[in-house]
Amino acid sequence: MIYKSYLLEKNINLLKNQITLFYGENLGLKDDFKNKIKEHFLNSEFIEFNKDEILKNETLFFNELNNISLFNTSKIFFISQVNDKILHLMNELETQNDEQRIFLFAELLDKKSKLRASFEKSKKLDIVPCYLDNEITLKKIINDRLKGYTGLSNQVLNTIIESCGNDRAKINTEISKIITFFKNKDIKIKELEHLLNTRENNNFNLLKDQALMGNKLLTNKLIS
């Protein structure tokens, strides 16, 4: 079953099947889903594999999957960097696995991907596209995480977004810095720019552009 990411962000309980695939270019969103899963299954044992580890030793993976936890807790499996090479394992797990929760994470899978097609067609598998955020969703993330801070103006929001290039993972990192730095919960734009190195980044990008254009005079001036 295909799920909209924005609905799952509100309620991770919507996922009903044992196996879920998150795919797409939005690394920050996939990391957020990992954290939500860990918070939801707080008393579970989390075990992480990547695709190559499993393909190298499939027996080890299935042994880990079938062994009962020493602490009598449920097991949650995270498998990263998956692609079509792991499809045969998913077909086997779809028919056999009815106890352990397995969450797969992949980069962008095009419509020709057999793994993506398998998950989209199956009623026993869940799939979640994780597309890039737009400015509206990013501003909502910042507002939600910095709720209660004074000085949270449009200028502040735009400064944070511009410094991160619409990258949710970077925005999450910058927000953590902001929370640590502005302990009094009063955000000052000049201090924020210094914290995010906005001007330094802009100067570097300008330097790079002028160097590529062959403008030696301005390049040397920027370097100095």
PDB file of C-alpha atoms in Angstrom:
ATOM      1  CA  MET A   1       0.000   0.000   0.000  1.00  0.00           C
ATOM      2  CA  ILE A   2       1.261   3.480  -0.894  1.00  0.00           C
ATOM      3  CA  TYR A   3       1.258   6.100   1.870  1.00  0.00           C
ATOM      4  CA  LYS A   4       1.642   9.866   1.677  1.00  0.00           C
ATOM      5  CA  SER A   5       4.649  10.956   3.731  1.00  0.00           C
ATOM      6  CA  TYR A   6       2.907  13.996   5.231  1.00  0.00           C
ATOM      7  CA  LEU A   7       0.167  11.766   6.682  1.00  0.00           C
ATOM      8  CA  LEU A   8       2.701   9.413   8.253  1.00  0.00           C
ATOM      9  CA  GLU A   9       4.553  12.331   9.791  1.00  0.00           C
ATOM     10  CA  LYS A  10       1.371  13.038  11.726  1.00  0.00           C
ATOM     11  CA  ASN A  11       0.677   9.410  12.630  1.00  0.00           C
ATOM     12  CA  ILE A  12       3.216   6.615  12.133  1.00  0.00           C
ATOM     13  CA  ASN A  13       0.549   4.155  13.316  1.00  0.00           C
ATOM     14  CA  LEU A  14      -1.011   4.266   9.855  1.00  0.00           C
ATOM     15  CA  LEU A  15       1.538   1.668   8.727  1.00  0.00           C
ATOM     16  CA  LYS A  16      -0.179  -1.702   9.115  1.00  0.00           C
ATOM     17  CA  ASN A  17       2.040  -4.243   7.377  1.00  0.00           C
ATOM     18  CA  GLN A  18       5.202  -5.856   8.717  1.00  0.00           C
ATOM     19  CA  ILE A  19       7.475  -4.591   5.932  1.00  0.00           C
ATOM     20  CA  THR A  20       7.746  -0.951   4.817  1.00  0.00           C
ATOM     21  CA  LEU A  21       9.915   0.655   2.149  1.00  0.00           C
ATOM     22  CA  PHE A  22      10.875   4.333   2.373  1.00  0.00           C
ATOM     23  CA  TYR A  23      12.462   5.620  -0.833  1.00  0.00           C
ATOM     24  CA  GLY A  24      13.440   8.952  -2.342  1.00  0.00           C
ATOM     25  CA  GLU A  25      16.017  11.718  -2.346  1.00  0.00           C
ATOM     26  CA  ASN A  26      14.862  13.331   0.912  1.00  0.00           C
ATOM     27  CA  LEU A  27      17.467  11.991   3.344  1.00  0.00           C
ATOM     28  CA  GLY A  28      16.272  14.269   6.153  1.00  0.00           C
ATOM     29  CA  LEU A  29      12.701  12.988   5.888  1.00  0.00           C
ATOM     30  CA  LYS A  30      13.868   9.371   5.984  1.00  0.00           C
ATOM     31  CA  ASP A  31      15.956  10.139   9.073  1.00  0.00           C
ATOM     32  CA  ASP A  32      12.891  11.729  10.684  1.00  0.00           C
ATOM     33  CA  PHE A  33      10.884   8.579   9.997  1.00  0.00           C
ATOM     34  CA  LYS A  34      13.627   6.477  11.594  1.00  0.00           C
ATOM     35  CA  ASN A  35      13.414   8.601  14.723  1.00  0.00           C
ATOM     36  CA  LYS A  36       9.615   8.387  14.788  1.00  0.00           C
ATOM     37  CA  ILE A  37       9.799   4.591  14.512  1.00  0.00           C
ATOM     38  CA  LYS A  38      12.312   4.417  17.363  1.00  0.00           C
ATOM     39  CA  GLU A  39      10.081   6.606  19.518  1.00  0.00           C
ATOM     40  CA  HIS A  40       7.010   4.525  18.688  1.00  0.00           C
ATOM     41  CA  PHE A  41       8.682   1.154  19.375  1.00  0.00           C
ATOM     42  CA  LEU A  42      10.542   2.476  22.394  1.00  0.00           C
ATOM     43  CA  ASN A  43      10.973  -0.871  24.172  1.00  0.00           C
ATOM     44  CA  SER A  44      12.035  -2.814  21.098  1.00  0.00           C
ATOM     45  CA  GLU A  45      15.459  -4.060  20.061  1.00  0.00           C
ATOM     46  CA  PHE A  46      16.715  -2.236  16.959  1.00  0.00           C
ATOM     47  CA  ILE A  47      18.981  -4.055  14.531  1.00  0.00           C
ATOM     48  CA  GLU A  48      20.537  -2.363  11.501  1.00  0.00           C
ATOM     49  CA  PHE A  49      21.829  -3.903   8.288  1.00  0.00           C
ATOM     50  CA  ASN A  50      22.729  -2.535   4.929  1.00  0.00           C
ATOM     51  CA  LYS A  51      21.884  -4.282   1.697  1.00  0.00           C
ATOM     52  CA  ASP A  52      25.443  -5.488   1.012  1.00  0.00           C
ATOM     53  CA  GLU A  53      25.785  -7.106   4.446  1.00  0.00           C
ATOM     54  CA  ILE A  54      22.637  -9.139   3.862  1.00  0.00           C
ATOM     55  CA  LEU A  55      23.542 -10.197   0.320  1.00  0.00           C
ATOM     56  CA  LYS A  56      26.968 -11.266   1.552  1.00  0.00           C
ATOM     57  CA  ASN A  57      25.484 -13.488   4.264  1.00  0.00           C
ATOM     58  CA  GLU A  58      21.756 -14.082   3.890  1.00  0.00           C
ATOM     59  CA  THR A  59      21.829 -16.903   6.458  1.00  0.00           C
ATOM     60  CA  LEU A  60      23.052 -14.518   9.156  1.00  0.00           C
ATOM     61  CA  PHE A  61      20.201 -12.146   8.423  1.00  0.00           C
ATOM     62  CA  PHE A  62      17.500 -14.835   8.560  1.00  0.00           C
ATOM     63  CA  ASN A  63      18.995 -16.282  11.744  1.00  0.00           C
ATOM     64  CA  GLU A  64      18.836 -12.854  13.347  1.00  0.00           C
ATOM     65  CA  LEU A  65      15.308 -12.433  12.084  1.00  0.00           C
ATOM     66  CA  ASN A  66      14.103 -15.745  13.501  1.00  0.00           C
ATOM     67  CA  ASN A  67      15.981 -15.788  16.803  1.00  0.00           C
ATOM     68  CA  ILE A  68      14.001 -14.731  19.847  1.00  0.00           C
ATOM     69  CA  SER A  69      15.339 -11.661  21.637  1.00  0.00           C
ATOM     70  CA  LEU A  70      17.226 -12.359  24.870  1.00  0.00           C
ATOM     71  CA  PHE A  71      15.155  -9.679  26.551  1.00  0.00           C
ATOM     72  CA  ASN A  72      11.828 -10.984  25.202  1.00  0.00           C
ATOM     73  CA  THR A  73      11.250  -7.730  23.321  1.00  0.00           C
ATOM     74  CA  SER A  74      10.191  -7.309  19.730  1.00  0.00           C
ATOM     75  CA  LYS A  75      12.841  -6.748  17.082  1.00  0.00           C
ATOM     76  CA  ILE A  76      12.786  -3.865  14.643  1.00  0.00           C
ATOM     77  CA  PHE A  77      15.016  -4.150  11.570  1.00  0.00           C
ATOM     78  CA  PHE A  78      16.379  -1.211   9.592  1.00  0.00           C
ATOM     79  CA  ILE A  79      17.891  -2.108   6.204  1.00  0.00           C
ATOM     80  CA  SER A  80      19.601   0.713   4.313  1.00  0.00           C
ATOM     81  CA  GLN A  81      20.721   1.275   0.704  1.00  0.00           C
ATOM     82  CA  VAL A  82      18.294  -1.275  -0.718  1.00  0.00           C
ATOM     83  CA  ASN A  83      17.621  -1.711  -4.427  1.00  0.00           C
ATOM     84  CA  ASP A  84      16.375  -4.360  -6.856  1.00  0.00           C
ATOM     85  CA  LYS A  85      19.137  -6.773  -5.819  1.00  0.00           C
ATOM     86  CA  ILE A  86      17.262  -7.471  -2.593  1.00  0.00           C
ATOM     87  CA  LEU A  87      13.913  -8.194  -4.262  1.00  0.00           C
ATOM     88  CA  HIS A  88      14.165 -11.990  -3.949  1.00  0.00           C
ATOM     89  CA  LEU A  89      14.554 -11.653  -0.178  1.00  0.00           C
ATOM     90  CA  MET A  90      11.513  -9.395   0.077  1.00  0.00           C
ATOM     91  CA  ASN A  91       9.430 -11.907  -1.873  1.00  0.00           C
ATOM     92  CA  GLU A  92      10.449 -14.579   0.625  1.00  0.00           C
ATOM     93  CA  LEU A  93       9.833 -12.363   3.633  1.00  0.00           C
ATOM     94  CA  GLU A  94       6.431 -11.324   2.319  1.00  0.00           C
ATOM     95  CA  THR A  95       5.203 -14.901   2.579  1.00  0.00           C
ATOM     96  CA  GLN A  96       7.081 -15.958   5.733  1.00  0.00           C
ATOM     97  CA  ASN A  97       7.431 -12.991   8.049  1.00  0.00           C
ATOM     98  CA  ASP A  98       4.459 -12.292  10.312  1.00  0.00           C
ATOM     99  CA  GLU A  99       6.194 -11.200  13.509  1.00  0.00           C
ATOM    100  CA  GLN A 100       9.150  -8.860  13.038  1.00  0.00           C
ATOM    101  CA  ARG A 101       8.825  -5.328  11.690  1.00  0.00           C
ATOM    102  CA  ILE A 102      11.239  -4.517   8.859  1.00  0.00           C
ATOM    103  CA  PHE A 103      11.847  -1.011   7.513  1.00  0.00           C
ATOM    104  CA  LEU A 104      13.774  -0.588   4.271  1.00  0.00           C
ATOM    105  CA  PHE A 105      15.421   2.645   3.136  1.00  0.00           C
ATOM    106  CA  ALA A 106      16.377   3.336  -0.473  1.00  0.00           C
ATOM    107  CA  GLU A 107      17.571   6.191  -2.637  1.00  0.00           C
ATOM    108  CA  LEU A 108      15.344   7.420  -5.457  1.00  0.00           C
ATOM    109  CA  LEU A 109      13.746   4.442  -7.256  1.00  0.00           C
ATOM    110  CA  ASP A 110      12.410   5.153 -10.732  1.00  0.00           C
ATOM    111  CA  LYS A 111       9.233   3.645 -12.139  1.00  0.00           C
ATOM    112  CA  LYS A 112      11.221   0.846 -13.765  1.00  0.00           C
ATOM    113  CA  SER A 113      12.402  -0.415 -10.383  1.00  0.00           C
ATOM    114  CA  LYS A 114      11.130  -3.946  -9.746  1.00  0.00           C
ATOM    115  CA  LEU A 115      11.433  -3.447  -5.993  1.00  0.00           C
ATOM    116  CA  ARG A 116       9.272  -0.332  -6.075  1.00  0.00           C
ATOM    117  CA  ALA A 117       6.709  -2.006  -8.351  1.00  0.00           C
ATOM    118  CA  SER A 118       6.516  -5.040  -6.068  1.00  0.00           C
ATOM    119  CA  PHE A 119       5.766  -2.902  -3.011  1.00  0.00           C
ATOM    120  CA  GLU A 120       3.242  -0.730  -4.859  1.00  0.00           C
ATOM    121  CA  LYS A 121       1.256  -3.738  -6.077  1.00  0.00           C
ATOM    122  CA  SER A 122       1.313  -5.805  -2.886  1.00  0.00           C
ATOM    123  CA  LYS A 123      -1.363  -5.573  -0.195  1.00  0.00           C
ATOM    124  CA  LYS A 124       1.069  -7.070   2.336  1.00  0.00           C
ATOM    125  CA  LEU A 125       3.781  -4.432   1.861  1.00  0.00           C
ATOM    126  CA  ASP A 126       3.830  -0.694   2.615  1.00  0.00           C
ATOM    127  CA  ILE A 127       5.722   1.907   0.593  1.00  0.00           C
ATOM    128  CA  VAL A 128       6.374   5.590   1.313  1.00  0.00           C
ATOM    129  CA  PRO A 129       7.807   7.992  -1.301  1.00  0.00           C
ATOM    130  CA  CYS A 130      10.066  10.611   0.334  1.00  0.00           C
ATOM    131  CA  TYR A 131      10.238  13.482  -2.122  1.00  0.00           C
ATOM    132  CA  LEU A 132      12.112  16.745  -1.571  1.00  0.00           C
ATOM    133  CA  ASP A 133      10.480  19.366   0.643  1.00  0.00           C
ATOM    134  CA  ASN A 134       9.228  22.687  -0.641  1.00  0.00           C
ATOM    135  CA  GLU A 135       9.558  26.044   1.095  1.00  0.00           C
ATOM    136  CA  ILE A 136       6.163  25.716   2.790  1.00  0.00           C
ATOM    137  CA  THR A 137       6.932  22.372   4.443  1.00  0.00           C
ATOM    138  CA  LEU A 138      10.388  23.543   5.523  1.00  0.00           C
ATOM    139  CA  LYS A 139       8.990  26.675   7.145  1.00  0.00           C
ATOM    140  CA  LYS A 140       6.465  24.524   9.002  1.00  0.00           C
ATOM    141  CA  ILE A 141       9.259  22.263  10.293  1.00  0.00           C
ATOM    142  CA  ILE A 142      11.240  25.271  11.537  1.00  0.00           C
ATOM    143  CA  ASN A 143       8.187  26.884  13.141  1.00  0.00           C
ATOM    144  CA  ASP A 144       7.209  23.660  14.893  1.00  0.00           C
ATOM    145  CA  ARG A 145      10.687  22.984  16.276  1.00  0.00           C
ATOM    146  CA  LEU A 146      11.342  26.588  17.320  1.00  0.00           C
ATOM    147  CA  LYS A 147       7.891  27.164  18.769  1.00  0.00           C
ATOM    148  CA  GLY A 148       8.112  29.527  21.742  1.00  0.00           C
ATOM    149  CA  TYR A 149      11.154  31.434  20.426  1.00  0.00           C
ATOM    150  CA  THR A 150      10.863  35.188  19.988  1.00  0.00           C
ATOM    151  CA  GLY A 151      12.231  36.841  16.871  1.00  0.00           C
ATOM    152  CA  LEU A 152      11.092  33.992  14.640  1.00  0.00           C
ATOM    153  CA  SER A 153      10.339  36.251  11.666  1.00  0.00           C
ATOM    154  CA  ASN A 154      10.109  35.515   7.943  1.00  0.00           C
ATOM    155  CA  GLN A 155      13.642  36.878   7.646  1.00  0.00           C
ATOM    156  CA  VAL A 156      14.842  34.301  10.157  1.00  0.00           C
ATOM    157  CA  LEU A 157      12.974  31.505   8.380  1.00  0.00           C
ATOM    158  CA  ASN A 158      14.375  32.518   4.993  1.00  0.00           C
ATOM    159  CA  THR A 159      17.907  32.826   6.400  1.00  0.00           C
ATOM    160  CA  ILE A 160      17.771  29.275   7.762  1.00  0.00           C
ATOM    161  CA  ILE A 161      16.339  27.842   4.541  1.00  0.00           C
ATOM    162  CA  GLU A 162      18.788  29.717   2.282  1.00  0.00           C
ATOM    163  CA  SER A 163      21.749  28.546   4.353  1.00  0.00           C
ATOM    164  CA  CYS A 164      20.667  24.924   3.947  1.00  0.00           C
ATOM    165  CA  GLY A 165      19.669  24.854   0.294  1.00  0.00           C
ATOM    166  CA  ASN A 166      16.214  23.367   1.040  1.00  0.00           C
ATOM    167  CA  ASP A 167      17.885  20.311   2.583  1.00  0.00           C
ATOM    168  CA  ARG A 168      15.829  18.962   5.507  1.00  0.00           C
ATOM    169  CA  ALA A 169      18.777  17.047   6.978  1.00  0.00           C
ATOM    170  CA  LYS A 170      20.867  20.233   7.084  1.00  0.00           C
ATOM    171  CA  ILE A 171      17.951  22.212   8.478  1.00  0.00           C
ATOM    172  CA  ASN A 172      17.557  19.700  11.310  1.00  0.00           C
ATOM    173  CA  THR A 173      21.266  20.118  12.094  1.00  0.00           C
ATOM    174  CA  GLU A 174      21.048  23.916  12.015  1.00  0.00           C
ATOM    175  CA  ILE A 175      17.962  23.922  14.229  1.00  0.00           C
ATOM    176  CA  SER A 176      19.849  21.864  16.810  1.00  0.00           C
ATOM    177  CA  LYS A 177      22.608  24.509  16.725  1.00  0.00           C
ATOM    178  CA  ILE A 178      20.055  27.289  17.129  1.00  0.00           C
ATOM    179  CA  ILE A 179      18.417  25.589  20.113  1.00  0.00           C
ATOM    180  CA  THR A 180      21.825  25.200  21.772  1.00  0.00           C
ATOM    181  CA  PHE A 181      23.021  28.727  20.994  1.00  0.00           C
ATOM    182  CA  PHE A 182      19.864  30.746  21.742  1.00  0.00           C
ATOM    183  CA  LYS A 183      19.222  29.357  25.200  1.00  0.00           C
ATOM    184  CA  ASN A 184      17.227  32.460  26.143  1.00  0.00           C
ATOM    185  CA  LYS A 185      14.882  31.693  23.217  1.00  0.00           C
ATOM    186  CA  ASP A 186      15.405  35.115  21.679  1.00  0.00           C
ATOM    187  CA  ILE A 187      16.719  34.837  18.119  1.00  0.00           C
ATOM    188  CA  LYS A 188      18.764  37.777  16.812  1.00  0.00           C
ATOM    189  CA  ILE A 189      19.258  37.880  13.050  1.00  0.00           C
ATOM    190  CA  LYS A 190      22.898  39.042  13.140  1.00  0.00           C
ATOM    191  CA  GLU A 191      23.845  36.358  15.633  1.00  0.00           C
ATOM    192  CA  LEU A 192      21.917  33.811  13.567  1.00  0.00           C
ATOM    193  CA  GLU A 193      23.796  34.758  10.387  1.00  0.00           C
ATOM    194  CA  HIS A 194      27.089  34.373  12.199  1.00  0.00           C
ATOM    195  CA  LEU A 195      26.003  31.020  13.631  1.00  0.00           C
ATOM    196  CA  LEU A 196      24.966  29.694  10.239  1.00  0.00           C
ATOM    197  CA  ASN A 197      27.973  31.236   8.447  1.00  0.00           C
ATOM    198  CA  THR A 198      25.571  32.602   5.842  1.00  0.00           C
ATOM    199  CA  ARG A 199      27.827  35.424   4.696  1.00  0.00           C
ATOM    200  CA  GLU A 200      30.909  33.223   4.597  1.00  0.00           C
ATOM    201  CA  ASN A 201      29.024  30.662   2.519  1.00  0.00           C
ATOM    202  CA  ASN A 202      27.774  33.365   0.138  1.00  0.00           C
ATOM    203  CA  ASN A 203      31.319  34.705  -0.287  1.00  0.00           C
ATOM    204  CA  PHE A 204      32.616  31.210  -1.013  1.00  0.00           C
ATOM    205  CA  ASN A 205      29.893  30.574  -3.602  1.00  0.00           C
ATOM    206  CA  LEU A 206      30.629  33.923  -5.240  1.00  0.00           C
ATOM    207  CA  LEU A 207      34.336  33.086  -5.289  1.00  0.00           C
ATOM    208  CA  LYS A 208      33.627  29.707  -6.874  1.00  0.00           C
ATOM    209  CA  ASP A 209      31.371  31.243  -9.539  1.00  0.00           C
ATOM    210  CA  GLN A 210      33.854  33.970 -10.458  1.00  0.00           C
ATOM    211  CA  ALA A 211      36.729  31.474 -10.647  1.00  0.00           C
ATOM    212  CA  LEU A 212      34.713  29.264 -13.015  1.00  0.00           C
ATOM    213  CA  MET A 213      33.914  32.316 -15.147  1.00  0.00           C
ATOM    214  CA  GLY A 214      37.604  33.185 -15.356  1.00  0.00           C
ATOM    215  CA  ASN A 215      37.234  36.575 -13.672  1.00  0.00           C
ATOM    216  CA  LYS A 216      40.770  36.753 -12.261  1.00  0.00           C
ATOM    217  CA  LEU A 217      40.460  40.315 -10.891  1.00  0.00           C
ATOM    218  CA  LEU A 218      37.379  39.629  -8.736  1.00  0.00           C
ATOM    219  CA  THR A 219      38.624  36.131  -7.847  1.00  0.00           C
ATOM    220  CA  ASN A 220      41.881  37.531  -6.433  1.00  0.00           C
ATOM    221  CA  LYS A 221      39.960  40.250  -4.585  1.00  0.00           C
ATOM    222  CA  LEU A 222      37.644  37.694  -2.961  1.00  0.00           C
ATOM    223  CA  ILE A 223      40.568  35.457  -2.020  1.00  0.00           C
ATOM    224  CA  SER A 224      42.331  38.345  -0.328  1.00  0.00           C
TER     225      SER A 224
END
